[in-house]
PDB file of C-alpha atoms in Angstrom:
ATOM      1  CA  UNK A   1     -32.250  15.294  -0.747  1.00 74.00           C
ATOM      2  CA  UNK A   2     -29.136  16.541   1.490  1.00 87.00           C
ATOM      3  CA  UNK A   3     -25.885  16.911   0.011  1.00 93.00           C
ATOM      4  CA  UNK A   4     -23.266  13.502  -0.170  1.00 94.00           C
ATOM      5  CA  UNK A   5     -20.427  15.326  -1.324  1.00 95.00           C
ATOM      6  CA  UNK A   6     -19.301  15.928   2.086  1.00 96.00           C
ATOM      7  CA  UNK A   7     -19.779  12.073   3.367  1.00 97.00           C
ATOM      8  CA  UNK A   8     -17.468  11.391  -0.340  1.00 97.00           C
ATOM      9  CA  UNK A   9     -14.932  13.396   0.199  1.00 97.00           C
ATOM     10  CA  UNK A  10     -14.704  12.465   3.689  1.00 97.00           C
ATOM     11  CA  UNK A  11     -14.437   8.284   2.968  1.00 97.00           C
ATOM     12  CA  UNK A  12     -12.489   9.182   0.198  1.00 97.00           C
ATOM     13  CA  UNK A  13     -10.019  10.367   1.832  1.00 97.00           C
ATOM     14  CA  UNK A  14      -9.475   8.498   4.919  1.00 97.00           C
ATOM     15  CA  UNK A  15      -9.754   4.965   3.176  1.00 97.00           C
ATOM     16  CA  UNK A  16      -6.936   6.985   0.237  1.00 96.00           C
ATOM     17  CA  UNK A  17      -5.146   8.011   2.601  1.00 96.00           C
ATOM     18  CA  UNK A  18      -4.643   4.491   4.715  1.00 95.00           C
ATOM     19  CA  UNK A  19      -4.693   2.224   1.491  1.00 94.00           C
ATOM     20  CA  UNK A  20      -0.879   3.065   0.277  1.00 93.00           C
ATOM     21  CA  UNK A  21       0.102   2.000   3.905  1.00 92.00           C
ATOM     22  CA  UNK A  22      -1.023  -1.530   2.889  1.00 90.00           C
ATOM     23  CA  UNK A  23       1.315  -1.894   0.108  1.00 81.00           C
ATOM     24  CA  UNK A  24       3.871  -2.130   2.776  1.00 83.00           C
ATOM     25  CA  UNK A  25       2.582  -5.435   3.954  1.00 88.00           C
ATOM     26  CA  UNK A  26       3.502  -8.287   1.711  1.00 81.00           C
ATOM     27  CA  UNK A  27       0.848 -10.356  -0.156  1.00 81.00           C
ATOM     28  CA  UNK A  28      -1.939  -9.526   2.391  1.00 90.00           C
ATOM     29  CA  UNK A  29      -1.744  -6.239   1.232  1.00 86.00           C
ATOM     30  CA  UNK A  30      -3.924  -6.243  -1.847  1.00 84.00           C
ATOM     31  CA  UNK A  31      -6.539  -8.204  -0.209  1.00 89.00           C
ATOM     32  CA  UNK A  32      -6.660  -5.872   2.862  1.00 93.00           C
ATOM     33  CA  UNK A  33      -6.944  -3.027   0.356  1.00 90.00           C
ATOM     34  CA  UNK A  34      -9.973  -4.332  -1.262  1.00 89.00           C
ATOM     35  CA  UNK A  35     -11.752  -4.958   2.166  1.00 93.00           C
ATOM     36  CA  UNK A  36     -10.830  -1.543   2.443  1.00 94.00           C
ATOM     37  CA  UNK A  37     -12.488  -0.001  -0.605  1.00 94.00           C
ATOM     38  CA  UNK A  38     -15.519  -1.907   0.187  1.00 95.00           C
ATOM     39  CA  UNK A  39     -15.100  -0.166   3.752  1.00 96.00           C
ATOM     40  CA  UNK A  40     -15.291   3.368   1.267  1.00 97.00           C
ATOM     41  CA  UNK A  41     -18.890   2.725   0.357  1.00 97.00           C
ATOM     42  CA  UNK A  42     -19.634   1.659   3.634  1.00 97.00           C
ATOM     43  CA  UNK A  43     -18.353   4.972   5.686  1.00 97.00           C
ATOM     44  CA  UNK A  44     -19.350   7.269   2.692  1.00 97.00           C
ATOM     45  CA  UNK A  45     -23.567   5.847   3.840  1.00 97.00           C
ATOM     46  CA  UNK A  46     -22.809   5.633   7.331  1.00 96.00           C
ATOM     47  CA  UNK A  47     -21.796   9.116   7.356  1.00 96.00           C
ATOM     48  CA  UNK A  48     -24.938  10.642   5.116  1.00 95.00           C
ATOM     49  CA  UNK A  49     -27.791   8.727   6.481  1.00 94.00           C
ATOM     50  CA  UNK A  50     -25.873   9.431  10.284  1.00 93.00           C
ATOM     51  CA  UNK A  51     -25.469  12.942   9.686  1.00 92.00           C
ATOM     52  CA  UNK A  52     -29.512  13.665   8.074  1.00 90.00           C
ATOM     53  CA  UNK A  53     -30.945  11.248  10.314  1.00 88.00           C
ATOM     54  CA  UNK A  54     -32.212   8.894   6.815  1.00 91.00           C
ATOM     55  CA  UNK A  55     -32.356   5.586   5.303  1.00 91.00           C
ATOM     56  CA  UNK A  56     -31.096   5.351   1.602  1.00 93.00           C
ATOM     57  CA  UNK A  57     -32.059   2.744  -1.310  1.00 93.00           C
ATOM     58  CA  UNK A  58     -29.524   0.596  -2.024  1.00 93.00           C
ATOM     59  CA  UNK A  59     -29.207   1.985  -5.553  1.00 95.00           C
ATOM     60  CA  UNK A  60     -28.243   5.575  -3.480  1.00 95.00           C
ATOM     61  CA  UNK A  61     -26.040   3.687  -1.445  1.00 96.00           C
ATOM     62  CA  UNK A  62     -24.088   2.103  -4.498  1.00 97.00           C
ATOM     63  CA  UNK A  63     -24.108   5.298  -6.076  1.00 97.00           C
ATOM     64  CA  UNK A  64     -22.715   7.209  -3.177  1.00 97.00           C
ATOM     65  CA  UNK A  65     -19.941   4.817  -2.364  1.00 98.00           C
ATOM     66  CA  UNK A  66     -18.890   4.241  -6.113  1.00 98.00           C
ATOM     67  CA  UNK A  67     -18.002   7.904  -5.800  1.00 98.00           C
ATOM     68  CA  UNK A  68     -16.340   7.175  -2.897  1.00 98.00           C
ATOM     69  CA  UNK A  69     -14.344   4.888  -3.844  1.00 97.00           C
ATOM     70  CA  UNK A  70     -12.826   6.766  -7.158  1.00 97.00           C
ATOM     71  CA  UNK A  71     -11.886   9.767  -4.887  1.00 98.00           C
ATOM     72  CA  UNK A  72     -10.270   7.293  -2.212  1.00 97.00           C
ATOM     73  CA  UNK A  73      -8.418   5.630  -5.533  1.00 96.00           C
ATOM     74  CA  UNK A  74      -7.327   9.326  -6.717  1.00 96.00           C
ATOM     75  CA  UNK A  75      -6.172  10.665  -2.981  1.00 97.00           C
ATOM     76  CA  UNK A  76      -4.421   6.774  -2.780  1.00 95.00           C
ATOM     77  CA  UNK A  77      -2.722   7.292  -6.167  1.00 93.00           C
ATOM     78  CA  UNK A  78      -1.132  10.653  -4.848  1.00 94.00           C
ATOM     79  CA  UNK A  79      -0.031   9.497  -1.521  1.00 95.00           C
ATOM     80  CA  UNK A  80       1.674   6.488  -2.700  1.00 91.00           C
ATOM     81  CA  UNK A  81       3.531   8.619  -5.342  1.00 91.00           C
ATOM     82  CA  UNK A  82       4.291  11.115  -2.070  1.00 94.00           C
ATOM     83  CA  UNK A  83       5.645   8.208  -0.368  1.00 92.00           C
ATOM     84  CA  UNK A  84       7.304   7.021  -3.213  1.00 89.00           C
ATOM     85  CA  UNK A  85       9.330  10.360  -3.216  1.00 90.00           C
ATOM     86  CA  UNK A  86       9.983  10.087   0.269  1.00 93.00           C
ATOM     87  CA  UNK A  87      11.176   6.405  -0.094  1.00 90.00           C
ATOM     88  CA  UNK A  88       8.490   4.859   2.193  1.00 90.00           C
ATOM     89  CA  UNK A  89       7.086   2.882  -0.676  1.00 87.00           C
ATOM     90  CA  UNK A  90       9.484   1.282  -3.186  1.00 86.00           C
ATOM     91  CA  UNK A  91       9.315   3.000  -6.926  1.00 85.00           C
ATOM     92  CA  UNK A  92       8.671   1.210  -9.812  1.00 86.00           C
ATOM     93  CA  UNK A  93      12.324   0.658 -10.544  1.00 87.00           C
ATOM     94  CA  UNK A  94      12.872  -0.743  -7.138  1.00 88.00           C
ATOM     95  CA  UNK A  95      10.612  -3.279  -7.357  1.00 86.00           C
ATOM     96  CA  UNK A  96      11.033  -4.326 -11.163  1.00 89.00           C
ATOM     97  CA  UNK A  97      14.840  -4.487  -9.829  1.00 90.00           C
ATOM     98  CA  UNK A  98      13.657  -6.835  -6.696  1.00 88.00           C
ATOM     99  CA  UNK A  99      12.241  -9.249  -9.163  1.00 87.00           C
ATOM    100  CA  UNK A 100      15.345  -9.512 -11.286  1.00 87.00           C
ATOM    101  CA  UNK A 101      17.604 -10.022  -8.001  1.00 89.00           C
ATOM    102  CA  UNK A 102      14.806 -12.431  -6.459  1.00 88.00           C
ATOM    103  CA  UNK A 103      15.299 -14.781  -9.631  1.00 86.00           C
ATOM    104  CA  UNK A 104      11.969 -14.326 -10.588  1.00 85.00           C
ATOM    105  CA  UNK A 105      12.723 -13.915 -14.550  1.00 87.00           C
ATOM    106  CA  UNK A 106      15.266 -16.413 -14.115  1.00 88.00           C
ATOM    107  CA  UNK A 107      12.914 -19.456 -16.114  1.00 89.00           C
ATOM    108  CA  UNK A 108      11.559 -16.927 -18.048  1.00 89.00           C
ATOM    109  CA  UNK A 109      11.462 -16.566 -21.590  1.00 91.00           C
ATOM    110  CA  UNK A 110      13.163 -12.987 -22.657  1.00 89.00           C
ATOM    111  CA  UNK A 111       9.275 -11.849 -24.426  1.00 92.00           C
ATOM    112  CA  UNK A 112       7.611 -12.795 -21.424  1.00 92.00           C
ATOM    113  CA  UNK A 113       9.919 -11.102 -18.925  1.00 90.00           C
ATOM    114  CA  UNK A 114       9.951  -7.815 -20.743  1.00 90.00           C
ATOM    115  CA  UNK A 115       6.102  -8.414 -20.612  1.00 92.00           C
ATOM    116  CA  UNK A 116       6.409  -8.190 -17.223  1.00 89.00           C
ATOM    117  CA  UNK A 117       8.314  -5.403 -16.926  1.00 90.00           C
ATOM    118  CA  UNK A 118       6.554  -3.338 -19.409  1.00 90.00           C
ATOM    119  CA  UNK A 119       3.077  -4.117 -17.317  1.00 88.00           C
ATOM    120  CA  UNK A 120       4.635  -3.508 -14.193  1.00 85.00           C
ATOM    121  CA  UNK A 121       5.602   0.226 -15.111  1.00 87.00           C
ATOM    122  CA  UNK A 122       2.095   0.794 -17.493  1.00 86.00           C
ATOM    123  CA  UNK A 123       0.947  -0.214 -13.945  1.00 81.00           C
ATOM    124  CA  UNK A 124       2.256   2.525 -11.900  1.00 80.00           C
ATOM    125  CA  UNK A 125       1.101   5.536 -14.424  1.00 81.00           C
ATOM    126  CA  UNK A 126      -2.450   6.822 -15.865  1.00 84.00           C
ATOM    127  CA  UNK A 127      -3.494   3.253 -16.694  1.00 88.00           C
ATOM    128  CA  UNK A 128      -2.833   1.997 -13.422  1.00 87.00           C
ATOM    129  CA  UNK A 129      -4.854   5.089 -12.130  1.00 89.00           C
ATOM    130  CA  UNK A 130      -7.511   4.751 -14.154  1.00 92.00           C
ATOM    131  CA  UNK A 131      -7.857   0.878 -13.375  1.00 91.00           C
ATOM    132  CA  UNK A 132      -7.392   2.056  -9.514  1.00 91.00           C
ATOM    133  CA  UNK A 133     -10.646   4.272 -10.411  1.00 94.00           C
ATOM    134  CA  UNK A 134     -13.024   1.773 -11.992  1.00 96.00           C
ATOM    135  CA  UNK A 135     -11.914  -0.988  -8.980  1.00 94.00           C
ATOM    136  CA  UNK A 136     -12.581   1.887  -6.710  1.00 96.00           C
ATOM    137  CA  UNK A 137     -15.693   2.347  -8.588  1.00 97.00           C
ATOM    138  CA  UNK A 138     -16.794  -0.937  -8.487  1.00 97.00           C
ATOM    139  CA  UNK A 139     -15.669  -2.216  -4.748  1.00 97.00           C
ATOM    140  CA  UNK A 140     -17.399   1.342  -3.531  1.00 97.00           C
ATOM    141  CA  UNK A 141     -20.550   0.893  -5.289  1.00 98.00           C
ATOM    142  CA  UNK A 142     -20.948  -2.636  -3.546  1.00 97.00           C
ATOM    143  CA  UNK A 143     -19.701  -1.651  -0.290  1.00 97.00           C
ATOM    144  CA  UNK A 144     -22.354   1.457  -0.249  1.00 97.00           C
ATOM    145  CA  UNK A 145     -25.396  -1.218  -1.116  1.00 97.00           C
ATOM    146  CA  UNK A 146     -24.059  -3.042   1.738  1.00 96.00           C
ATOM    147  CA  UNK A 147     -24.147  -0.234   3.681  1.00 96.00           C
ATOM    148  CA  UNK A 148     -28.112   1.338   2.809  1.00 95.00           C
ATOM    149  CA  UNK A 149     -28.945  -2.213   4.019  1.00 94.00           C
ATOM    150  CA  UNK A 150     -27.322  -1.725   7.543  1.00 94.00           C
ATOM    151  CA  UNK A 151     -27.783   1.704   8.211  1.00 91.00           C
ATOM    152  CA  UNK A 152     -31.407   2.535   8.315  1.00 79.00           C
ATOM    153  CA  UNK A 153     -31.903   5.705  10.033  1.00 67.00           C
ATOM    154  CA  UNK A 154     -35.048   7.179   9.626  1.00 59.00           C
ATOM    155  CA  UNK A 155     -37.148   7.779   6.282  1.00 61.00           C
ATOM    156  CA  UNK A 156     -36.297   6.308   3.111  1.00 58.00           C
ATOM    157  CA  UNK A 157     -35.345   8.917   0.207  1.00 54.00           C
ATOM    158  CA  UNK A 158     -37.306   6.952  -1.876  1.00 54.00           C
ATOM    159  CA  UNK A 159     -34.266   6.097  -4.878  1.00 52.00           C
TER     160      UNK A 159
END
């Protein structure tokens, strides 16, 4: 069986390096980007069975876009810091500050809103990249299933 690394990488990064951009767009955002990692295991199997002229097992497909989808989470994670530094995307701070100025801890007790805060900037280091990973994961794995069932391309790998 051909290589997928190259139809990986390739999803990976496009849909890693588009999802940060939807963090710009309020409250949509989130539910664009998981349309979009779905769209990872999708690409990733449009690409492989387009480029070796094959159909893949769903089970292949899942595989090959759960992969996906935890390099697109990785290559997101390190453009949003880059446009973080570049002040295109608000840091942590900016947008824990936001939420105090909005009111939004105003009817909160002092626990809870420190809660909040705490989560908010666990959030936006390794635990936030490793949940980023396993959602990746996950969203990619069912987006390449979806995928081996619409692209059918020639003989089946047989996995």
């Amino acid at each position: 069986m051909p290589s997928k690394l190259q139809s990986v990488l390739l999803a990976g990064l496009i849909v890693g390096t588009i999802n940060p951009f939807l963090q710009l767009i309020p409250t949509l955002g989130g539910c664009l980007a998981c349309l979009l990692f779905l769209g990872t295991g999708v690409i990733a199997v449009w690409h492989y069975t387009s480029t070796h002229s094959l159909t893949v097992a769903a089970g292949t497909g899942a595989g090959t876009g759960a992969l996906a989808g935890v390099v697109a989470a990785l290559v997101s994670a390190m453009v949003a810091l880059l446009l973080q530094s570049l002040d295109i995307l608000p840091s942590v701070e900016d947008i824990i500050s936001e939420m105090e100025s909005s009111g939004a801890f105003d009817n909160m007790p002092d626990e809870q809103r420190d809660t909040v805060i705490n989560w908010t900037r666990m959030s936006a280091g390794p635990v936030g990249y490793a949940i980023g990973a396993v959602m990746g994961l996950v969203f990619g794995a069912v987006g390449g299933a979806i995928g081996a069932a619409i692209f059918k391309k020639g003989e089946d790998d047989g996995f």
